[in-house]
Amino acid sequence: MLSEFKNVLGANAVLSNQDDMQPYLREWRGLYQGKALAVVRPSTTQEVSDAVKLTVSYGLKIIPQGGNTGLVGGQMPDDEKNHIILSTDRLNAIRTLDSQGNSITVEAGVVLERIQQAASDADRFFPLSLGSQGSCQIGGNISSNAGGTGVLAYGNTRDLVLGLEVVLADGRIWNGLRALRKNNTGYDLKQLFIGAEGTLGLVTAATLKLFPKPKGKQVAFMGFESPHAALATLNIAQGLAGSNLTGFELIPRIGMEYTYRHLEGARDPLEGEHPWYAVIEISSGRSDAEAEALMAEAFEMAFDAGHVNDAVLANSLTQQDAFWRLRHAMSEVQKFEGGSIKHDVSVPVSKMPDFILEASEAVKATITNCRPVPFGHLGDGNIHFNVSQPIGADKDAFLAEWDRVNTVVHDIVAAYGGSVSAEHGIGRLKAKLMPHIKSDVELDMMRQMKRTLDPDGVFNPGALLP
Ligand SMILES: Cc1cc2nc3c(=O)[nH]c(=O)nc-3n(C[C@H](O)[C@H](O)[C@H](O)COP(=O)(O)OP(=O)(O)OC[C@H]3O[C@@H](n4cnc5c(N)ncnc54)[C@H](O)[C@@H]3O)c2cc1C
């Protein structure tokens, strides 16, 4: 079988040696060690189709993998006899860019940062922005419907996709790469594959929306007494800037302390300590001066109303980047503090401050001296409610409490009418939760879709659907 794959894809595109496969089998958080028969790396859509047909003919299963930065194990195979990783890392051409039509067509393996750069080179803007943007690929972003820091103004990945090309479970190629803003001709099939976590087909290319490149930007770093005060400031900034408010990211004091300890060159932008902070970005289609004026007005209004303790407005691009760096490092720095039990939750925006305080008290009552680190996308009502182990505790013993802590947090999420996976997806990590978070009708419709598009369960068994 491996020599047949090599005949079809080329000898270098098929890996079966354990050492060669390791980068594809190791997951970012170290929660999973993957097991697979082989990794195949097609470089064209036709090769993907051939690889799918070949895999099916041997009765094997396909685990699609992009940049391998997913946080719920969806890209991790777990069967060394039957699972083939289909990596898109060689499917990496930017096919076309239409600057007047504001669209770009790229293959699934193009790294997100490259798309941002290509858009910028054409004086356009691609707003999807994640901490993993130097490694994650657009096919993975689409399949996980990634969120990130640009959702506030531009929406999730789903809102940025105009068309898709997909290889189906029988190897047929569906070319839906239409760059249309309007197209009411029946079911919008591309939506099925967005956020499907590789369970319905393999995304090989996408046509994406581009936007005018903002001509000006201002970033501020503000300190608050409570998440309620941060939310009040968000409302003021949104009222003034509307969709030009392009970022509002919450960081707790403990998160800042982690960055000072573990992020090289990190320093506190504000004097004194504040319980909560936010990185706030306002953009302008005209100039830096307009963005600065809006930010200054938002700060003054929030300060006068008693919501903001202190703030600093960036005085250079370097300082803007330094503020964002503090936020983007939040996932990374937690690794140095021992075990961390994660939650990627959303609740209605107005309820988020209450949720944060209630969930923090609840986990502290569950595990004495554990350290809640709730951070992230306050403006989207999406917080990464992570819980670090108590200082000096045994990491494994703490992580053994994962399910118990999850239950405490998820019960509060449910009481607030929220979701237990706001942006990272379900993958293998949360598949067991599906019967508890979806109604029978929803699960039945999802299973029917799966049976229709992938009757033999070729794509990503074990992920998403229990
Ligand atoms: C430091 C860090 C910060 C992060 N920040 C964010 C954030 O702010 N917001 C956010 O949403 N996520 C975030 N993530 C999670 C992750 O980066 C995103 O989920 C990303 O979209 C995954 O892309 P990937 O290419 O790495 O996909 P992978 O991890 O390789 O795969 C993810 C899922 O998509 C499937 N898949 C991949 N490619 C394809 C394809 N071509 N066709 C069909 N299925 C496919 C896989 O089978 C898997 O189920 C972060 C991760 C890290 C490590």
XYZ file of C-alpha atoms and ligand atoms in Angstrom:
519
model
C 0.000 0.000 0.000
C 2.789 2.431 0.905
C 4.489 1.857 -2.437
C 1.184 2.547 -4.189
C 0.945 5.843 -2.279
C 4.520 6.621 -3.301
C 3.703 5.896 -6.952
C 0.779 8.315 -6.822
C 2.265 11.106 -4.672
C 6.025 10.703 -5.028
C 8.409 8.968 -2.615
C 9.037 12.061 -0.456
C 5.337 12.631 0.108
C 4.786 9.442 2.106
C 6.222 9.076 5.621
C 5.991 5.840 7.585
C 9.113 5.908 9.707
C 8.330 6.833 13.360
C 11.007 9.565 13.500
C 9.776 11.214 10.306
C 6.175 11.063 11.516
C 6.831 12.512 14.990
C 6.167 16.198 14.159
C 2.720 15.167 12.907
C 2.016 12.941 15.920
C 2.971 15.348 18.682
C 0.374 17.850 19.741
C 1.068 21.381 20.950
C -0.174 20.923 24.518
C 1.282 17.456 24.954
C -2.187 16.104 25.758
C -2.042 13.573 22.916
C 0.604 11.328 21.415
C -0.748 10.371 18.006
C -0.490 6.928 16.409
C -0.731 6.400 12.645
C 0.230 4.011 9.907
C 1.581 6.767 7.670
C 1.526 10.450 6.837
C 0.701 11.362 3.232
C 1.415 14.839 1.877
C -0.275 15.487 -1.477
C 0.635 18.695 -3.309
C -2.374 19.131 -5.631
C -6.133 18.706 -5.326
C -5.977 15.811 -7.790
C -3.371 14.098 -5.602
C -5.663 14.555 -2.569
C -8.462 12.903 -4.525
C -6.168 10.017 -5.561
C -4.944 9.628 -1.968
C -8.514 9.513 -0.631
C -9.520 6.855 -3.191
C -6.454 4.785 -2.384
C -7.049 5.022 1.370
C -10.662 3.974 0.940
C -9.679 1.040 -1.286
C -7.589 -0.321 1.603
C -10.396 0.229 4.125
C -8.312 2.768 6.061
C -9.345 6.080 7.662
C -8.134 9.626 7.041
C -7.238 12.146 9.735
C -6.918 15.544 8.004
C -4.142 17.693 9.426
C -3.158 21.288 8.718
C -0.728 23.179 10.949
C -1.311 20.807 13.901
C -2.106 23.689 16.266
C -5.653 22.554 17.123
C -6.281 22.467 20.866
C -8.877 19.685 21.043
C -7.001 16.779 19.437
C -9.095 16.706 16.241
C -5.966 16.439 14.082
C -4.471 13.566 16.115
C -4.764 9.984 14.813
C -5.014 7.232 17.409
C -4.747 3.976 15.486
C -1.377 2.852 14.140
C -2.935 0.177 11.931
C -5.809 2.080 10.342
C -5.231 5.828 10.512
C -3.518 7.793 7.746
C -2.725 11.459 8.387
C -3.449 13.485 5.285
C -1.337 16.583 5.779
C -1.982 19.652 3.655
C 1.442 21.191 4.258
C 2.476 20.794 0.584
C -0.849 22.092 -0.724
C 0.332 25.627 -0.284
C -0.165 27.832 -3.346
C -1.817 31.231 -3.331
C -3.837 30.825 -6.539
C -5.244 34.297 -7.222
C -5.792 37.647 -5.521
C -8.483 40.022 -6.824
C -7.819 43.366 -5.156
C -10.775 45.184 -6.752
C -13.106 42.321 -5.888
C -11.550 42.042 -2.435
C -10.946 38.303 -2.531
C -8.094 35.825 -2.455
C -8.069 32.142 -3.438
C -5.596 29.972 -1.559
C -4.886 26.302 -1.069
C -5.662 24.662 2.260
C -2.044 24.414 3.423
C -1.211 28.109 3.181
C -0.124 29.334 6.613
C -2.430 32.069 7.937
C 0.370 34.615 8.315
C 1.211 34.242 4.604
C -2.363 35.153 3.653
C -2.243 38.222 5.924
C 1.035 39.240 4.262
C -0.222 38.645 0.696
C -3.286 40.777 1.468
C -1.141 43.523 2.970
C 1.211 43.505 -0.047
C -1.859 44.195 -2.211
C -2.957 47.023 0.123
C -5.737 44.827 1.492
C -6.464 43.265 4.888
C -7.278 39.693 5.915
C -8.580 40.017 9.490
C -8.303 36.477 10.870
C -5.687 36.713 13.632
C -4.678 34.001 16.127
C -1.756 33.382 18.469
C -0.883 30.395 16.253
C -0.942 32.336 12.982
C 2.692 31.554 12.148
C 1.877 27.807 12.004
C -1.843 27.206 11.536
C -3.120 26.735 7.992
C -6.233 28.130 6.396
C -7.711 24.636 5.833
C -7.432 24.040 9.590
C -8.841 27.498 10.332
C -11.844 26.793 8.109
C -12.380 23.291 9.464
C -12.324 24.577 13.045
C -14.160 27.844 12.211
C -11.390 29.651 14.060
C -12.157 32.839 15.987
C -9.270 34.884 17.356
C -8.874 38.552 18.075
C -10.554 39.982 14.945
C -14.010 38.503 15.524
C -15.310 41.636 17.224
C -15.201 43.610 13.969
C -15.010 40.988 11.214
C -16.636 37.800 12.517
C -15.430 34.194 12.721
C -13.708 32.346 9.870
C -17.178 31.331 8.655
C -17.909 34.995 7.926
C -14.734 35.303 5.841
C -15.263 32.387 3.441
C -16.824 33.014 0.017
C -16.211 29.619 -1.563
C -14.573 26.234 -1.005
C -13.040 23.383 -2.940
C -13.475 20.042 -1.173
C -12.505 16.428 -1.835
C -15.378 14.181 -0.780
C -15.205 10.767 0.864
C -15.549 8.976 -2.492
C -12.675 11.022 -3.922
C -14.841 13.347 -6.046
C -13.740 16.978 -6.182
C -16.373 19.642 -5.467
C -15.311 22.980 -6.916
C -17.300 25.615 -5.072
C -14.673 28.345 -5.381
C -17.106 31.127 -6.213
C -16.112 34.668 -5.274
C -19.741 35.798 -5.023
C -21.123 38.067 -2.303
C -24.657 37.007 -3.200
C -25.752 33.586 -4.385
C -29.198 32.353 -3.388
C -29.348 29.088 -5.293
C -30.319 26.623 -2.625
C -28.388 25.030 0.224
C -25.139 26.824 1.007
C -23.032 23.656 0.929
C -19.759 25.298 1.931
C -21.226 25.991 5.380
C -21.366 22.235 6.035
C -17.593 21.918 5.781
C -16.771 25.044 7.813
C -16.363 23.980 11.437
C -16.864 20.293 10.508
C -13.398 19.479 11.924
C -12.489 17.304 8.948
C -15.372 14.858 9.475
C -17.252 15.487 6.216
C -14.592 16.101 3.548
C -11.128 17.448 2.959
C -10.968 21.177 2.231
C -8.354 21.700 -0.501
C -8.799 25.412 -1.300
C -10.837 28.454 -0.331
C -11.852 31.821 -1.700
C -11.729 34.339 1.147
C -12.942 37.887 1.703
C -10.423 40.696 1.872
C -11.064 44.138 3.327
C -9.657 47.624 2.787
C -6.420 47.938 4.700
C -6.921 50.211 7.705
C -4.853 53.356 7.268
C -4.554 54.030 10.962
C -4.500 52.154 14.230
C -4.192 52.897 17.927
C -3.667 50.338 20.677
C -4.185 51.058 24.351
C -3.452 49.093 27.500
C -5.890 49.786 30.326
C -6.203 48.677 33.942
C -9.554 47.954 35.646
C -10.908 47.107 39.079
C -13.278 44.417 37.786
C -14.381 42.643 34.595
C -17.629 44.650 34.936
C -15.614 47.880 34.565
C -13.857 46.417 31.523
C -17.239 45.551 29.969
C -18.548 49.076 30.596
C -15.444 50.426 28.823
C -16.003 48.019 25.932
C -19.512 49.423 25.528
C -18.219 52.995 25.510
C -15.516 52.184 22.949
C -17.989 50.317 20.752
C -20.441 53.198 20.946
C -17.766 55.622 19.721
C -15.859 53.471 17.245
C -18.508 50.976 16.080
C -16.914 48.365 13.819
C -13.623 50.291 14.052
C -13.198 48.767 17.492
C -11.059 45.907 16.200
C -9.861 44.352 19.453
C -10.818 44.161 23.116
C -8.953 41.426 24.965
C -9.159 40.853 28.703
C -6.175 39.766 30.821
C -6.277 39.105 34.580
C -3.501 40.335 36.885
C -2.222 36.778 37.358
C -1.823 36.463 33.583
C 0.340 39.595 33.535
C 2.460 38.167 36.346
C 2.987 35.029 34.270
C 4.206 37.136 31.329
C 6.700 39.064 33.497
C 8.041 35.755 34.792
C 8.246 33.861 31.501
C 8.083 36.178 28.479
C 11.431 37.631 27.611
C 11.473 41.424 27.643
C 7.892 41.725 28.958
C 7.274 44.655 31.260
C 4.265 46.267 32.886
C 2.950 49.121 30.713
C 1.145 50.644 33.723
C 2.323 51.871 37.086
C 0.796 50.097 40.051
C -1.136 46.857 40.034
C -4.662 46.436 38.718
C -6.842 43.335 39.083
C -7.799 43.326 35.379
C -6.353 44.655 32.122
C -7.406 44.951 28.496
C -5.584 45.384 25.217
C -7.842 47.605 23.125
C -7.415 48.334 19.415
C -9.219 50.951 17.358
C -8.638 51.147 13.578
C -9.416 53.850 11.074
C -9.918 53.832 7.316
C -8.362 57.303 7.247
C -5.425 57.855 9.570
C -3.602 57.110 12.801
C -4.765 60.507 14.032
C -8.437 59.520 13.692
C -7.834 56.213 15.520
C -5.910 58.037 18.255
C -8.657 60.613 18.686
C -11.297 57.892 19.041
C -9.180 55.991 21.569
C -8.458 59.118 23.605
C -12.161 60.007 23.691
C -13.125 56.468 24.729
C -10.531 56.521 27.490
C -11.659 59.934 28.778
C -15.317 58.916 28.857
C -14.561 55.630 30.613
C -12.161 57.302 33.042
C -14.655 60.073 33.900
C -17.322 57.427 34.507
C -14.966 55.709 36.938
C -14.523 52.522 34.894
C -10.814 52.773 34.064
C -8.114 52.915 36.747
C -5.235 53.802 34.457
C -4.261 53.561 30.798
C -1.423 54.037 28.380
C -1.907 54.720 24.668
C 0.856 53.304 22.457
C 3.154 55.981 21.091
C 4.721 53.852 18.350
C 4.107 50.758 16.264
C 6.670 48.970 18.428
C 4.672 49.757 21.538
C 1.430 48.641 19.852
C 3.122 45.323 19.059
C 4.446 45.079 22.622
C 0.902 45.409 24.041
C -0.425 42.756 21.659
C 2.549 40.512 22.460
C 1.466 40.426 26.102
C -1.946 39.159 25.045
C -0.710 36.681 22.434
C 1.726 35.155 24.936
C -1.037 34.233 27.364
C -1.358 30.611 26.177
C 2.385 30.052 26.035
C 3.331 31.467 29.466
C 0.830 29.276 31.310
C 2.854 26.209 30.346
C 5.638 27.333 32.692
C 3.296 27.401 35.692
C 2.645 23.645 35.684
C -0.610 21.882 34.853
C -3.489 23.887 33.419
C -7.088 22.730 33.073
C -8.645 24.514 30.089
C -12.083 25.735 29.159
C -12.978 27.603 25.957
C -16.384 28.974 26.857
C -18.833 31.586 25.701
C -21.792 33.219 27.406
C -23.820 36.282 26.370
C -21.418 39.262 26.420
C -23.339 41.098 29.154
C -23.147 38.032 31.439
C -19.408 37.430 31.050
C -18.206 39.434 34.087
C -20.621 37.623 36.435
C -19.644 34.308 34.890
C -15.931 34.973 35.395
C -16.343 35.823 39.075
C -18.744 32.965 39.808
C -16.665 30.333 37.989
C -13.459 31.569 39.674
C -14.982 31.139 43.130
C -16.386 27.734 42.187
C -13.059 26.266 40.988
C -11.232 27.671 44.019
C -13.803 25.925 46.223
C -13.211 22.707 44.243
C -9.397 22.704 44.386
C -7.839 24.712 47.195
C -5.263 27.256 46.000
C -5.778 26.577 42.301
C -5.241 29.700 40.197
C -7.957 30.738 37.700
C -6.557 32.582 34.636
C -9.611 33.772 32.657
C -8.468 35.720 29.588
C -9.450 36.488 26.027
C -12.173 37.812 23.838
C -14.440 39.766 26.203
C -16.108 41.551 23.289
C -17.208 38.219 21.814
C -18.363 36.828 25.159
C -15.609 34.183 24.798
C -13.128 33.592 27.587
C -10.433 30.969 27.909
C -11.191 30.011 31.461
C -7.943 28.236 32.310
C -7.074 27.030 35.780
C -3.411 26.683 36.790
C -2.363 24.150 39.394
C -1.656 25.343 42.962
C 1.988 26.411 43.359
C 4.110 23.390 44.219
C 1.309 20.868 43.564
C 1.866 17.614 41.725
C 1.060 18.276 38.054
C -0.328 14.808 37.257
C -2.491 14.752 40.364
C -3.873 18.177 39.424
C -4.554 17.183 35.804
C -6.350 14.062 37.059
C -9.016 16.516 38.278
C -9.664 17.687 34.671
C -13.154 16.210 34.304
C -14.275 17.280 37.783
C -13.179 20.893 37.213
C -14.696 20.858 33.705
C -18.016 19.773 35.162
C -18.001 22.599 37.720
C -17.263 25.215 35.050
C -19.510 23.760 32.363
C -22.480 23.592 34.756
C -22.118 27.345 35.333
C -21.767 27.894 31.569
C -25.023 25.985 31.066
C -26.764 28.063 33.720
C -25.736 31.212 31.812
C -27.004 29.768 28.497
C -23.465 29.486 27.117
C -21.341 27.102 25.056
C -18.530 24.790 26.220
C -16.633 25.296 22.977
C -16.658 28.846 21.712
C -13.890 28.641 19.122
C -11.570 25.650 19.516
C -14.105 23.012 18.492
C -14.905 19.572 19.861
C -12.226 17.283 18.410
C -11.453 14.186 20.452
C -11.183 16.108 23.732
C -14.840 17.087 24.017
C -16.593 14.477 21.831
C -17.939 12.750 24.944
C -19.737 15.962 25.915
C -21.843 16.068 22.753
C -24.816 14.056 24.109
C -24.988 16.516 27.030
C -24.740 19.736 25.021
C -26.788 18.874 21.927
C -30.408 17.833 21.802
C -31.377 14.452 20.315
C -32.748 16.287 17.282
C -29.464 18.148 16.725
C -27.372 14.994 17.129
C -29.653 13.091 14.790
C -29.376 15.771 12.064
C -25.577 15.813 12.466
C -25.355 12.023 12.185
C -27.593 12.056 9.100
C -25.295 14.613 7.451
C -22.287 12.475 8.292
C -23.958 9.355 6.837
C -24.898 11.224 3.664
C -21.485 12.725 2.935
C -19.262 10.045 4.464
C -21.305 6.819 4.687
C -18.293 4.620 5.470
C -16.882 6.943 8.123
C -13.631 7.570 6.233
C -12.950 11.061 7.577
C -11.730 11.646 11.123
C -13.419 8.856 13.104
C -13.558 9.601 16.825
C -13.590 13.377 16.394
C -16.617 15.612 16.929
C -19.355 12.956 16.828
C -19.184 10.364 19.623
C -0.865 29.563 20.763
C -2.212 29.203 20.178
C -3.189 30.180 20.113
C -4.440 29.869 19.556
N -5.391 30.849 19.494
C -6.583 30.566 18.950
C -7.597 31.576 18.875
O -7.419 32.706 19.331
N -8.762 31.250 18.300
C -9.009 29.994 17.783
O -10.088 29.757 17.240
N -8.082 29.016 17.861
C -6.885 29.265 18.427
N -5.939 28.279 18.511
C -6.269 26.918 18.033
C -5.809 26.610 16.589
O -4.711 27.390 16.214
C -6.941 26.821 15.608
O -7.956 25.873 15.877
C -6.538 26.671 14.139
O -7.625 27.087 13.339
C -6.152 25.256 13.739
O -5.513 25.290 12.459
P -4.476 24.149 12.035
O -4.086 24.375 10.623
O -3.380 24.042 13.003
O -5.416 22.860 12.108
P -5.118 21.431 12.740
O -4.806 21.536 14.168
O -4.145 20.688 11.904
O -6.568 20.765 12.565
C -7.690 21.276 13.235
C -8.944 20.477 12.807
O -9.241 20.718 11.444
C -9.158 19.511 10.656
N -8.510 19.901 9.399
C -7.318 20.513 9.238
N -7.108 20.797 7.935
C -8.191 20.348 7.267
C -8.580 20.361 5.894
N -7.813 20.907 4.941
N -9.771 19.809 5.545
C -10.575 19.255 6.498
N -10.254 19.223 7.801
C -9.088 19.770 8.181
C -8.363 18.538 11.516
O -8.698 17.182 11.231
C -8.760 18.967 12.916
O -10.002 18.375 13.249
C -4.697 28.554 19.078
C -3.695 27.581 19.151
C -2.466 27.887 19.699
C -1.416 26.806 19.730
